[in-house]
Coordinates of C-alpha atoms in Angstrom, one line a residue:
Chain D
M232 CA 53.7 18.6 -26.4
K233 CA 54.2 14.8 -27.0
N234 CA 54.5 14.3 -23.3
F235 CA 51.3 16.2 -22.7
L236 CA 49.5 13.9 -25.2
T237 CA 50.7 10.7 -23.6
V238 CA 49.5 12.0 -20.3
I239 CA 46.1 12.6 -21.7
R240 CA 46.0 9.3 -23.4
R241 CA 47.0 7.5 -20.2
A242 CA 44.2 9.4 -18.3
Q243 CA 41.7 8.3 -20.9
V244 CA 42.8 4.7 -20.6
F245 CA 42.4 4.9 -16.8
L246 CA 39.0 6.5 -17.2
N247 CA 37.8 3.9 -19.6
L248 CA 39.1 1.0 -17.5
T249 CA 37.2 2.3 -14.5
C250 CA 34.0 2.8 -16.4
I251 CA 34.3 -0.7 -17.8
I252 CA 34.8 -2.2 -14.4
V253 CA 31.8 -0.3 -13.0
C254 CA 29.7 -1.4 -15.9
L255 CA 30.8 -5.0 -15.5
I256 CA 29.9 -5.0 -11.8
T257 CA 26.5 -3.7 -12.6
L258 CA 25.9 -6.1 -15.4
I259 CA 27.3 -9.3 -13.9
P260 CA 24.2 -10.1 -11.8
F261 CA 22.0 -9.7 -14.8
I262 CA 24.2 -11.9 -17.0
L263 CA 24.4 -14.5 -14.3
T264 CA 20.6 -14.4 -14.0
I265 CA 20.3 -15.1 -17.8
F266 CA 22.7 -18.0 -17.4
L267 CA 20.9 -19.4 -14.4
S268 CA 17.5 -19.2 -16.1
F269 CA 18.5 -21.8 -18.6
K270 CA 19.7 -24.5 -16.1
D271 CA 18.1 -27.6 -14.7
N272 CA 19.0 -28.6 -11.2
P273 CA 22.1 -30.7 -11.8
Q274 CA 23.5 -27.9 -14.0
F275 CA 22.6 -25.3 -11.3
F276 CA 24.3 -27.2 -8.5
H277 CA 27.5 -27.8 -10.4
Y278 CA 28.1 -25.0 -12.9
R279 CA 26.6 -21.7 -11.7
W280 CA 29.1 -19.4 -13.4
S281 CA 28.8 -20.4 -17.0
L282 CA 26.3 -21.0 -19.6
T283 CA 25.5 -24.8 -19.8
F284 CA 24.0 -26.8 -22.6
P285 CA 21.4 -28.0 -23.4
L286 CA 19.5 -24.8 -22.6
H287 CA 16.4 -25.6 -20.7
L288 CA 13.9 -23.3 -22.5
E289 CA 11.0 -25.0 -20.7
N290 CA 12.0 -23.1 -17.6
Y291 CA 10.4 -20.0 -19.2
V292 CA 7.2 -21.8 -19.9
I293 CA 7.0 -23.0 -16.3
A294 CA 7.7 -19.5 -15.0
L295 CA 5.3 -17.9 -17.3
K296 CA 2.5 -20.2 -16.2
S297 CA 3.1 -19.1 -12.6
I298 CA 3.4 -15.4 -13.1
Y299 CA 1.5 -14.4 -16.2
R300 CA -1.5 -13.5 -14.0
Y301 CA 0.6 -11.1 -11.9
L302 CA 2.0 -9.5 -15.1
L303 CA -1.5 -9.0 -16.5
N304 CA -2.8 -7.6 -13.2
T305 CA 0.1 -5.1 -13.1
V306 CA -0.3 -4.0 -16.7
Y307 CA -4.0 -3.6 -16.2
I308 CA -3.7 -1.5 -13.0
A309 CA -0.7 0.5 -14.2
L310 CA -2.3 1.5 -17.5
S311 CA -5.8 2.3 -16.1
S312 CA -4.6 4.4 -13.2
T313 CA -2.0 6.2 -15.3
L314 CA -4.6 7.0 -18.0
I315 CA -7.0 8.4 -15.4
L316 CA -4.1 10.3 -13.8
V317 CA -3.3 12.0 -17.1
L318 CA -7.0 12.9 -17.7
V319 CA -7.3 14.3 -14.2
I320 CA -4.2 16.4 -14.3
L321 CA -4.5 18.0 -17.7
P322 CA -7.2 20.5 -16.9
P323 CA -5.7 21.8 -13.7
A324 CA -2.2 22.1 -15.3
Y325 CA -3.8 24.0 -18.2
I326 CA -5.8 26.3 -15.9
F327 CA -2.9 27.0 -13.6
S328 CA -0.7 28.1 -16.5
L329 CA -3.3 30.4 -18.2
Y330 CA -6.0 31.6 -15.8
E331 CA -6.2 33.8 -12.7
F332 CA -9.0 33.1 -10.3
P333 CA -9.7 33.5 -6.6
G334 CA -8.1 30.7 -4.6
K335 CA -5.5 29.8 -7.3
R336 CA -2.6 29.9 -4.8
I337 CA -4.4 27.8 -2.3
C338 CA -5.5 25.2 -4.9
F339 CA -1.9 25.0 -6.2
N340 CA -0.4 24.7 -2.8
I341 CA -2.8 21.9 -1.9
F342 CA -1.2 19.9 -4.7
I343 CA 2.4 20.9 -4.0
L344 CA 2.3 20.5 -0.2
L345 CA 1.2 16.9 -0.6
M346 CA 4.8 16.1 -1.8
M347 CA 6.0 17.1 1.7
I348 CA 4.0 14.2 3.3
P349 CA 6.2 11.1 3.4
G350 CA 4.7 7.8 2.3
I351 CA 5.6 6.2 5.6
L352 CA 3.0 8.4 7.4
S353 CA 0.2 7.4 5.1
L354 CA 0.7 3.6 4.7
V355 CA -1.2 2.4 7.8
P356 CA -4.0 4.9 7.8
S357 CA -4.5 4.5 4.1
F358 CA -5.0 0.8 4.8
L359 CA -7.6 1.7 7.3
L360 CA -9.4 4.0 4.9
M361 CA -9.5 1.2 2.3
K362 CA -10.8 -1.1 4.9
Y363 CA -13.5 1.4 5.8
F364 CA -14.5 1.7 2.2
G365 CA -14.5 -2.1 1.9
L366 CA -11.9 -2.0 -0.8
I367 CA -9.4 -4.4 0.7
N368 CA -8.7 -7.3 -1.7
T369 CA -10.0 -5.3 -4.7
R370 CA -8.2 -3.5 -7.5
W371 CA -9.7 -0.2 -6.4
A372 CA -7.4 -0.3 -3.3
L373 CA -4.5 0.1 -5.7
F374 CA -6.2 2.3 -8.2
F375 CA -7.1 5.3 -6.0
P376 CA -3.8 5.7 -4.3
Y377 CA -1.9 5.2 -7.6
V378 CA -3.8 8.0 -9.2
T379 CA -3.4 10.2 -6.2
G380 CA 0.3 9.4 -5.8
G381 CA 1.0 10.8 -9.3
I382 CA -1.0 14.0 -9.1
P383 CA 1.4 16.5 -7.3
M384 CA 4.6 15.8 -9.2
S385 CA 2.7 15.5 -12.6
I386 CA 0.8 18.8 -12.1
L387 CA 4.0 20.6 -11.2
I388 CA 5.9 19.3 -14.2
L389 CA 3.1 19.8 -16.6
R390 CA 2.2 23.3 -15.4
T391 CA 5.8 24.4 -15.6
Y392 CA 5.9 23.1 -19.2
F393 CA 2.6 24.6 -20.2
S394 CA 3.7 28.0 -18.8
S395 CA 6.7 27.9 -21.1
I396 CA 4.5 27.7 -24.2
S397 CA 4.1 31.1 -25.7
K398 CA 0.8 32.8 -24.7
E399 CA 0.3 34.2 -28.1
L400 CA -0.5 30.8 -29.4
Y401 CA -3.4 30.6 -26.9
E402 CA -4.5 34.1 -27.7
S403 CA -4.6 33.7 -31.5
A404 CA -6.5 30.4 -31.2
R405 CA -8.9 32.2 -28.9
V406 CA -9.4 35.0 -31.5
D407 CA -10.1 32.3 -34.1
G408 CA -12.9 31.1 -31.8
A409 CA -11.4 27.9 -30.4
S410 CA -12.7 26.6 -27.2
D411 CA -10.4 25.7 -24.2
L412 CA -11.0 22.1 -24.7
Y413 CA -9.9 22.4 -28.4
I414 CA -6.8 24.4 -27.5
L415 CA -5.8 21.9 -24.8
G416 CA -6.4 18.9 -27.0
K417 CA -5.2 20.1 -30.4
I418 CA -2.4 22.6 -29.4
Y419 CA -1.1 22.0 -25.9
I420 CA -1.1 18.3 -25.7
P421 CA 0.7 17.7 -29.0
I422 CA 3.3 20.3 -28.1
S423 CA 4.0 18.7 -24.7
K424 CA 4.0 15.1 -25.9
S425 CA 7.4 14.3 -24.6
V426 CA 6.7 15.7 -21.1
V427 CA 3.4 13.8 -20.9
S428 CA 5.2 10.6 -21.9
L429 CA 7.8 11.3 -19.3
I430 CA 5.1 11.5 -16.7
V431 CA 3.5 8.3 -18.0
I432 CA 6.8 6.4 -17.9
M433 CA 7.7 7.6 -14.4
R434 CA 4.3 6.5 -13.1
L435 CA 4.5 3.1 -14.9
L436 CA 7.9 2.5 -13.4
A437 CA 6.7 3.6 -9.9
I438 CA 3.6 1.3 -10.0
W439 CA 5.5 -1.6 -11.4
N440 CA 8.0 -1.3 -8.6
D441 CA 5.6 -0.7 -5.8
F442 CA 5.8 -3.5 -3.3
L443 CA 4.6 -2.5 0.2
W444 CA 1.2 -1.2 -0.6
P445 CA -0.1 -4.2 -2.7
L446 CA 1.5 -6.5 -0.1
V447 CA -0.7 -4.9 2.5
V448 CA -4.0 -4.5 0.7
L449 CA -4.1 -7.6 -1.4
Q450 CA -4.2 -11.0 0.2
E451 CA -5.9 -12.8 -2.7
D452 CA -3.4 -14.4 -4.9
S453 CA -5.4 -13.9 -8.1
L454 CA -5.2 -10.1 -7.7
R455 CA -1.5 -9.7 -6.8
T456 CA 0.8 -7.5 -8.8
V457 CA 4.1 -8.6 -10.1
A458 CA 6.3 -7.3 -7.3
V459 CA 4.3 -9.1 -4.6
G460 CA 3.6 -12.1 -6.8
L461 CA 7.3 -12.5 -7.5
Y462 CA 8.1 -12.4 -3.8
Y463 CA 5.8 -15.3 -3.1
F464 CA 6.8 -17.0 -6.3
Q465 CA 10.4 -16.9 -5.2
A466 CA 9.7 -18.4 -1.8
Q467 CA 7.7 -21.2 -3.3
F468 CA 10.2 -22.0 -6.1
A469 CA 13.1 -21.9 -3.7
V470 CA 11.4 -24.4 -1.4
F471 CA 10.7 -26.8 -4.3
Q472 CA 14.2 -26.3 -5.6
R473 CA 13.0 -25.1 -9.0
W474 CA 15.9 -22.7 -9.5
G475 CA 16.0 -22.4 -13.2
P476 CA 12.3 -21.4 -13.5
M477 CA 12.8 -19.0 -10.6
F478 CA 15.4 -17.0 -12.5
A479 CA 13.4 -17.2 -15.7
G480 CA 10.6 -15.7 -13.8
Y481 CA 12.8 -12.8 -12.7
L482 CA 13.6 -12.1 -16.3
L483 CA 10.0 -12.3 -17.5
A484 CA 9.0 -9.9 -14.8
S485 CA 11.6 -7.4 -16.0
L486 CA 10.7 -7.8 -19.7
P487 CA 7.8 -5.4 -19.9
L488 CA 9.9 -2.6 -18.4
I489 CA 12.8 -3.4 -20.8
L490 CA 10.4 -3.2 -23.7
L491 CA 9.1 0.1 -22.4
F492 CA 12.7 1.3 -22.0
I493 CA 13.6 0.4 -25.6
F494 CA 10.4 1.9 -26.9
A495 CA 10.7 5.1 -24.9
N496 CA 14.4 5.4 -24.3
K497 CA 14.9 8.5 -26.4
L498 CA 11.9 10.3 -25.0
F499 CA 12.9 9.4 -21.4
I500 CA 16.5 10.6 -21.8
E501 CA 15.3 13.8 -23.6
G502 CA 12.8 14.5 -20.8
V503 CA 15.4 13.9 -18.0
M504 CA 18.2 15.8 -19.7
S505 CA 16.0 18.7 -20.9
G506 CA 15.6 19.7 -17.3
A507 CA 11.8 19.4 -17.3
I508 CA 12.3 18.1 -13.8
K509 CA 13.6 21.0 -11.7
M510 CA 13.8 20.7 -8.0
Chain S
M157 CA -20.5 39.4 -15.5
S158 CA -22.5 36.2 -15.7
K159 CA -20.1 34.8 -18.3
V160 CA -17.2 35.5 -15.9
R161 CA -19.1 33.6 -13.2
K162 CA -19.8 30.7 -15.5
N163 CA -16.1 30.5 -16.4
L164 CA -15.2 30.5 -12.7
I165 CA -17.6 27.6 -12.0
L166 CA -16.1 25.7 -15.0
I167 CA -12.6 26.3 -13.6
Y168 CA -13.6 25.0 -10.2
L169 CA -15.3 22.0 -11.8
A170 CA -12.2 21.2 -13.7
L171 CA -10.1 21.2 -10.6
L172 CA -12.6 19.2 -8.6
P173 CA -11.6 15.6 -9.5
S174 CA -7.9 16.1 -8.8
I175 CA -8.5 18.0 -5.6
G176 CA -11.0 15.3 -4.6
F177 CA -8.4 12.6 -5.1
V178 CA -5.8 14.5 -3.2
L179 CA -7.9 15.4 -0.2
T180 CA -9.5 11.9 0.2
F181 CA -6.5 9.7 -0.5
G182 CA -3.6 12.1 0.0
Y183 CA -4.4 14.3 3.0
F184 CA -7.0 12.4 5.0
P185 CA -4.9 9.3 5.8
P186 CA -1.9 11.1 7.3
L187 CA -4.1 13.4 9.4
H188 CA -6.0 10.4 10.6
G189 CA -2.7 8.7 11.4
I190 CA -1.6 11.6 13.5
Y191 CA -4.9 11.5 15.4
L192 CA -4.5 7.7 15.9
S193 CA -1.1 8.1 17.5
F194 CA -2.8 9.8 20.5
T195 CA -5.4 7.0 21.0
G196 CA -5.3 3.4 22.1
A197 CA -6.5 1.9 18.8
T198 CA -5.5 -1.6 17.8
T199 CA -5.5 -2.8 14.2
Y200 CA -8.8 -4.8 14.2
A201 CA -10.8 -3.2 17.0
S202 CA -11.1 0.5 17.1
K203 CA -10.9 1.5 20.8
M204 CA -10.6 5.2 20.4
E205 CA -10.1 6.4 23.9
F206 CA -7.7 9.3 24.1
R207 CA -4.4 8.4 25.5
G208 CA -2.4 11.7 25.2
F209 CA 1.3 11.2 24.7
N210 CA 1.4 7.7 26.1
N211 CA 2.4 6.1 22.9
Y212 CA 5.3 8.5 22.4
I213 CA 6.5 8.0 26.0
R214 CA 6.5 4.3 25.4
L215 CA 8.3 4.8 22.1
L216 CA 11.1 6.8 23.8
K217 CA 11.6 4.1 26.4
D218 CA 11.4 1.1 23.9
P219 CA 14.8 -0.6 23.6
V220 CA 13.8 -2.1 20.3
F221 CA 13.1 1.3 18.9
H222 CA 16.5 2.5 20.2
R223 CA 18.1 -0.3 18.4
A224 CA 16.2 0.4 15.3
L225 CA 17.2 4.1 15.3
K226 CA 20.9 3.1 15.8
N227 CA 20.7 0.6 12.9
L228 CA 19.1 3.2 10.7
L229 CA 21.8 5.7 11.5
C230 CA 24.5 3.2 10.7
I231 CA 23.0 1.9 7.5
E232 CA 21.8 5.2 6.1
S233 CA 24.8 7.3 6.9
F234 CA 26.9 4.9 4.9
R235 CA 24.4 4.5 2.1
T236 CA 23.7 8.2 1.8
I237 CA 27.4 9.0 1.4
M238 CA 27.8 6.2 -1.1
Y239 CA 24.7 7.1 -3.1
T240 CA 25.7 10.7 -3.3
I241 CA 29.4 10.5 -4.0
I242 CA 29.9 7.4 -6.1
P243 CA 27.5 8.4 -8.9
L244 CA 29.2 11.8 -8.9
I245 CA 32.6 10.2 -9.5
V246 CA 31.3 7.9 -12.2
A247 CA 29.4 10.8 -13.9
Y248 CA 32.6 12.8 -13.9
F249 CA 34.6 9.9 -15.4
I250 CA 32.0 9.4 -18.1
Y251 CA 31.9 13.2 -18.7
S252 CA 35.7 13.2 -19.2
I253 CA 35.8 10.4 -21.7
K254 CA 36.5 11.7 -25.1
N255 CA 35.4 8.7 -27.2
Y256 CA 31.8 9.5 -28.1
R257 CA 30.7 6.0 -28.7
L258 CA 32.2 4.5 -25.5
K259 CA 30.6 7.4 -23.6
G260 CA 27.2 6.5 -25.0
T261 CA 27.6 2.8 -24.2
Y262 CA 28.6 3.5 -20.5
R263 CA 25.6 5.8 -20.2
L264 CA 23.3 3.3 -21.6
I265 CA 24.5 0.5 -19.4
I266 CA 24.1 2.6 -16.3
L267 CA 20.7 3.7 -17.3
V268 CA 19.5 0.2 -18.2
Q269 CA 19.8 -1.1 -14.7
M270 CA 17.1 1.4 -13.7
V271 CA 14.7 -0.8 -15.7
A272 CA 15.1 -3.9 -13.6
P273 CA 12.3 -4.0 -11.1
S274 CA 13.5 -3.3 -7.6
I275 CA 12.0 -6.5 -6.3
V276 CA 14.1 -8.5 -8.8
I277 CA 17.2 -6.7 -7.6
L278 CA 16.4 -7.4 -4.0
L279 CA 15.7 -11.0 -4.6
L280 CA 18.9 -11.3 -6.6
W281 CA 20.8 -9.8 -3.6
K282 CA 19.2 -12.4 -1.4
F283 CA 20.5 -15.0 -3.7
I284 CA 24.0 -13.4 -3.9
Y285 CA 24.2 -13.6 -0.1
D286 CA 22.9 -17.2 0.1
P287 CA 25.4 -19.2 2.2
Y288 CA 25.3 -22.4 0.1
L289 CA 24.4 -21.4 -3.4
G290 CA 25.2 -17.7 -3.5
P291 CA 27.7 -16.2 -5.9
L292 CA 29.4 -14.3 -3.1
N293 CA 30.5 -17.4 -1.2
D294 CA 31.2 -19.1 -4.5
L295 CA 33.5 -16.3 -5.5
L296 CA 35.4 -16.4 -2.2
K297 CA 36.0 -20.1 -2.7
I298 CA 37.2 -19.6 -6.2
L299 CA 39.6 -16.9 -5.1
G300 CA 40.9 -19.3 -2.4
L301 CA 39.4 -17.2 0.4
G302 CA 37.1 -20.0 1.6
R303 CA 37.9 -19.0 5.2
M304 CA 36.1 -15.7 4.6
Q305 CA 32.8 -17.3 3.7
R306 CA 30.0 -16.2 6.0
I307 CA 26.3 -16.7 6.5
W308 CA 25.9 -13.1 5.3
L309 CA 22.3 -12.5 6.3
G310 CA 22.0 -14.9 9.2
D311 CA 24.9 -13.9 11.4
P312 CA 23.7 -11.1 13.8
K313 CA 27.2 -9.5 13.7
I314 CA 27.4 -9.3 9.9
A315 CA 23.9 -9.0 8.7
I316 CA 23.8 -5.2 9.1
Y317 CA 27.0 -4.8 7.0
S318 CA 25.5 -7.1 4.4
I319 CA 22.5 -4.8 4.3
M320 CA 24.7 -1.8 3.9
F321 CA 26.3 -3.2 0.8
V322 CA 23.1 -4.1 -1.0
G323 CA 23.2 -2.0 -4.1
F324 CA 26.9 -2.2 -4.5
P325 CA 28.6 -0.5 -6.5
F326 CA 26.0 2.2 -5.7
V327 CA 26.0 3.6 -9.2
T328 CA 22.4 4.6 -9.5
G329 CA 20.9 5.4 -12.8
F330 CA 19.1 8.5 -11.6
G331 CA 22.0 10.0 -9.7
T332 CA 24.6 9.4 -12.4
M333 CA 22.3 10.8 -15.1
F334 CA 21.4 13.8 -13.0
Y335 CA 25.0 14.7 -12.3
L336 CA 26.0 14.0 -15.9
A337 CA 23.2 16.4 -17.1
G338 CA 24.6 19.0 -14.7
L339 CA 28.1 18.6 -15.9
E340 CA 27.2 18.7 -19.6
N341 CA 25.1 21.9 -19.0
I342 CA 28.2 23.8 -17.9
P343 CA 29.0 26.1 -20.8
L344 CA 32.3 25.1 -22.5
E345 CA 33.4 28.7 -22.5
V346 CA 33.7 28.7 -18.7
I347 CA 36.0 25.7 -18.8
E348 CA 38.0 27.0 -21.7
A349 CA 38.5 30.3 -19.9
A350 CA 39.8 28.4 -16.9
I351 CA 42.2 26.4 -19.2
V352 CA 43.4 29.7 -20.8
D353 CA 44.1 31.0 -17.3
G354 CA 46.4 28.0 -16.9
A355 CA 44.2 26.0 -14.4
S356 CA 45.0 22.3 -14.1
K357 CA 42.4 19.6 -14.4
T358 CA 42.0 19.2 -10.7
K359 CA 41.8 22.9 -10.2
I360 CA 39.0 23.2 -12.8
L361 CA 37.2 20.3 -11.1
L362 CA 37.4 21.8 -7.6
N363 CA 36.9 25.5 -8.5
V364 CA 34.7 25.5 -11.5
Q365 CA 32.8 22.2 -12.1
L366 CA 32.1 21.2 -8.5
P367 CA 30.6 24.5 -7.4
L368 CA 28.4 24.6 -10.5
I369 CA 26.9 21.2 -9.8
L370 CA 26.6 21.8 -6.1
G371 CA 22.8 22.2 -6.7
Q372 CA 22.5 18.7 -8.1
L373 CA 24.7 17.3 -5.2
K374 CA 22.3 18.8 -2.7
V375 CA 19.3 17.4 -4.4
V376 CA 20.7 13.9 -4.5
L377 CA 21.9 14.1 -0.9
F378 CA 18.6 15.4 0.4
L379 CA 16.5 12.8 -1.6
S380 CA 18.7 9.9 -0.4
I381 CA 18.4 11.0 3.2
I382 CA 14.6 11.4 3.0
N383 CA 14.3 8.0 1.2
G384 CA 16.7 6.4 3.6
I385 CA 14.7 7.3 6.7
Q386 CA 11.6 5.7 5.2
S387 CA 13.1 2.7 3.5
Y388 CA 12.5 -0.8 4.9
Q389 CA 11.4 -2.7 1.9
D390 CA 14.9 -4.1 1.4
I391 CA 15.3 -5.2 5.0
L392 CA 11.8 -6.7 5.0
I393 CA 12.7 -8.9 2.1
L394 CA 16.3 -9.7 3.0
T395 CA 16.3 -10.3 6.7
G396 CA 12.9 -9.3 8.1
G397 CA 14.8 -7.2 10.7
G398 CA 16.6 -10.2 12.1
P399 CA 18.4 -12.1 13.2
G400 CA 17.0 -10.9 16.5
Y401 CA 16.7 -7.2 16.1
S402 CA 20.1 -6.8 14.5
T403 CA 18.8 -5.2 11.3
M404 CA 15.5 -3.7 12.6
V405 CA 14.8 -0.2 11.4
P406 CA 12.0 2.2 12.5
G407 CA 10.0 1.8 9.3
L408 CA 10.0 -2.0 9.6
Y409 CA 9.1 -1.7 13.3
M410 CA 6.2 0.5 12.3
Y411 CA 5.1 -2.1 9.7
R412 CA 5.4 -5.0 12.2
N413 CA 3.4 -3.1 14.9
A414 CA 0.6 -2.3 12.5
F415 CA 0.2 -5.6 10.6
Q416 CA 1.6 -8.3 12.9
Y417 CA 1.5 -7.1 16.6
E418 CA -1.8 -5.3 16.0
E419 CA -0.5 -2.2 17.9
L420 CA -2.1 0.3 15.5
A421 CA -1.7 3.4 17.6
Y422 CA 1.8 2.6 18.6
S423 CA 2.8 2.1 14.9
A424 CA 1.1 5.4 14.1
S425 CA 3.3 7.1 16.7
I426 CA 6.4 5.6 15.1
S427 CA 5.4 7.0 11.7
V428 CA 4.6 10.4 13.2
F429 CA 8.1 10.4 14.8
L430 CA 9.7 9.7 11.5
F431 CA 7.6 12.3 9.8
L432 CA 8.8 14.9 12.3
I433 CA 12.4 14.1 11.6
I434 CA 11.8 14.4 7.9
L435 CA 9.9 17.7 8.4
I436 CA 12.8 19.1 10.4
L437 CA 15.3 18.0 7.7
S438 CA 13.1 19.5 4.9
Y439 CA 12.9 22.8 6.8
V440 CA 16.6 22.9 7.3
N441 CA 17.0 22.1 3.6
L442 CA 14.6 24.9 2.5
K443 CA 15.9 27.5 4.9
Y444 CA 19.6 27.0 4.9
V445 CA 20.7 24.8 2.1
K446 CA 18.6 25.9 -0.9
S447 CA 19.0 29.6 -0.2
E448 CA 22.7 29.4 -0.7
Q449 CA 22.2 28.5 -4.3
T450 CA 20.8 31.9 -5.4

């Protein structure tokens, strides 16, 4: 018995060691970035692997001056298109889960089949469409595709969740004379708060990370989103050897997502783990 | 009767905005793209004469495209294996750890990296590979392996391997959490029954746990293949396909043709080609892989 226990203990030590190494390897780039973001150039050229003093906090001010506009642009477009997305998908998800009507299957399949079309097929012709509408170099060029891009997955997730809500709830509210709008707003949405926030978070992450589409449709610097802005910011700061501010900029660009993560960590893990997303 | 009709109209009205979005911005562009691939259109002048399969014939003869396909196969077969297997191993390790608090910490750290914007990660990798200032060459020097220092992204023989290792150690937040959820959803009774029957840990892993999370494994595998075929953002940022064509991939070649060489129709044919590959893979996945689950 004692032998058995030591074997288990030894296994646990091995497992923990491996996990610690994996975690360290994932964390080291971020820790180094934090160190580097506080350095001036002499510190950067001579001591890249440790924290050096004095800390140059002004790096963050310089970086913020260069990227705050990109941050605001991204927040603006991410929030507005996600808000519209949620408004647009709530009624269909509700209808699909409760009502039968001619053409239901076709309508539903129109949404679901869109997921089969890979982004690579749409990139160039979408650009042409935007050009045709005269929307290149405007925020609309981001807005429409971002709303559309979220529709299929969100409707699928939300409909699945709405269908799992007991129908008796709907029926008794109906008997009490409640309208559909009331039932959706006062019963269905509050119940599915965690799934709706999961959808919102997934969309915000996707939009925040999108690089290729804004790179293609926005040439004007004042409209750029953070991913593209950072790309140009990096090139510019590397040329002028402003290394500290460059890394400070990377951290500032990650900050909103980190805040979102801290804020919605529980909801997100709950949503992912609950199996709301089934393939 | 009229009330039913009124309800129907309301239903269709409620569906209209989302369907409008999906048809205009979701379905029209790809169909237009397929059409374009049969024409002689350039990016800034729309010469729409019909060219039949000319673009596709040119594509099949294009040595750059051959090179790109070969690179894609090299890079993505390696990455797909890594992104499918390593998160599984890490998830199994975390799952097996008994200390509840340590388990939570590991999970949090692996999840947290999801939050860093992908552009930041890629720019950091670009810095890591920097020949003069990058941590990789620094580290080699510190370890006394100065002879192994390389111009990681600038050497045509090495660049493709450097690209493969972007993302090391390949422990993705999504994959690991997905596997972990699968493992934790296995009822404890099943495993206890196996223990009572005298099965060893390896036997339980191979005969009980692995079959039960095969579904997750297939999803991760399929998603990384599909994403891999389309991905070129990392290569665009890190090497731009160079040096020469040593890290060119089809997606990037499509991008260059559309926005730099102004070969619109040709670029459309590349994207249709990739779409067909993805379609075939999806079909195989639906028909043969998914059905085994039930």
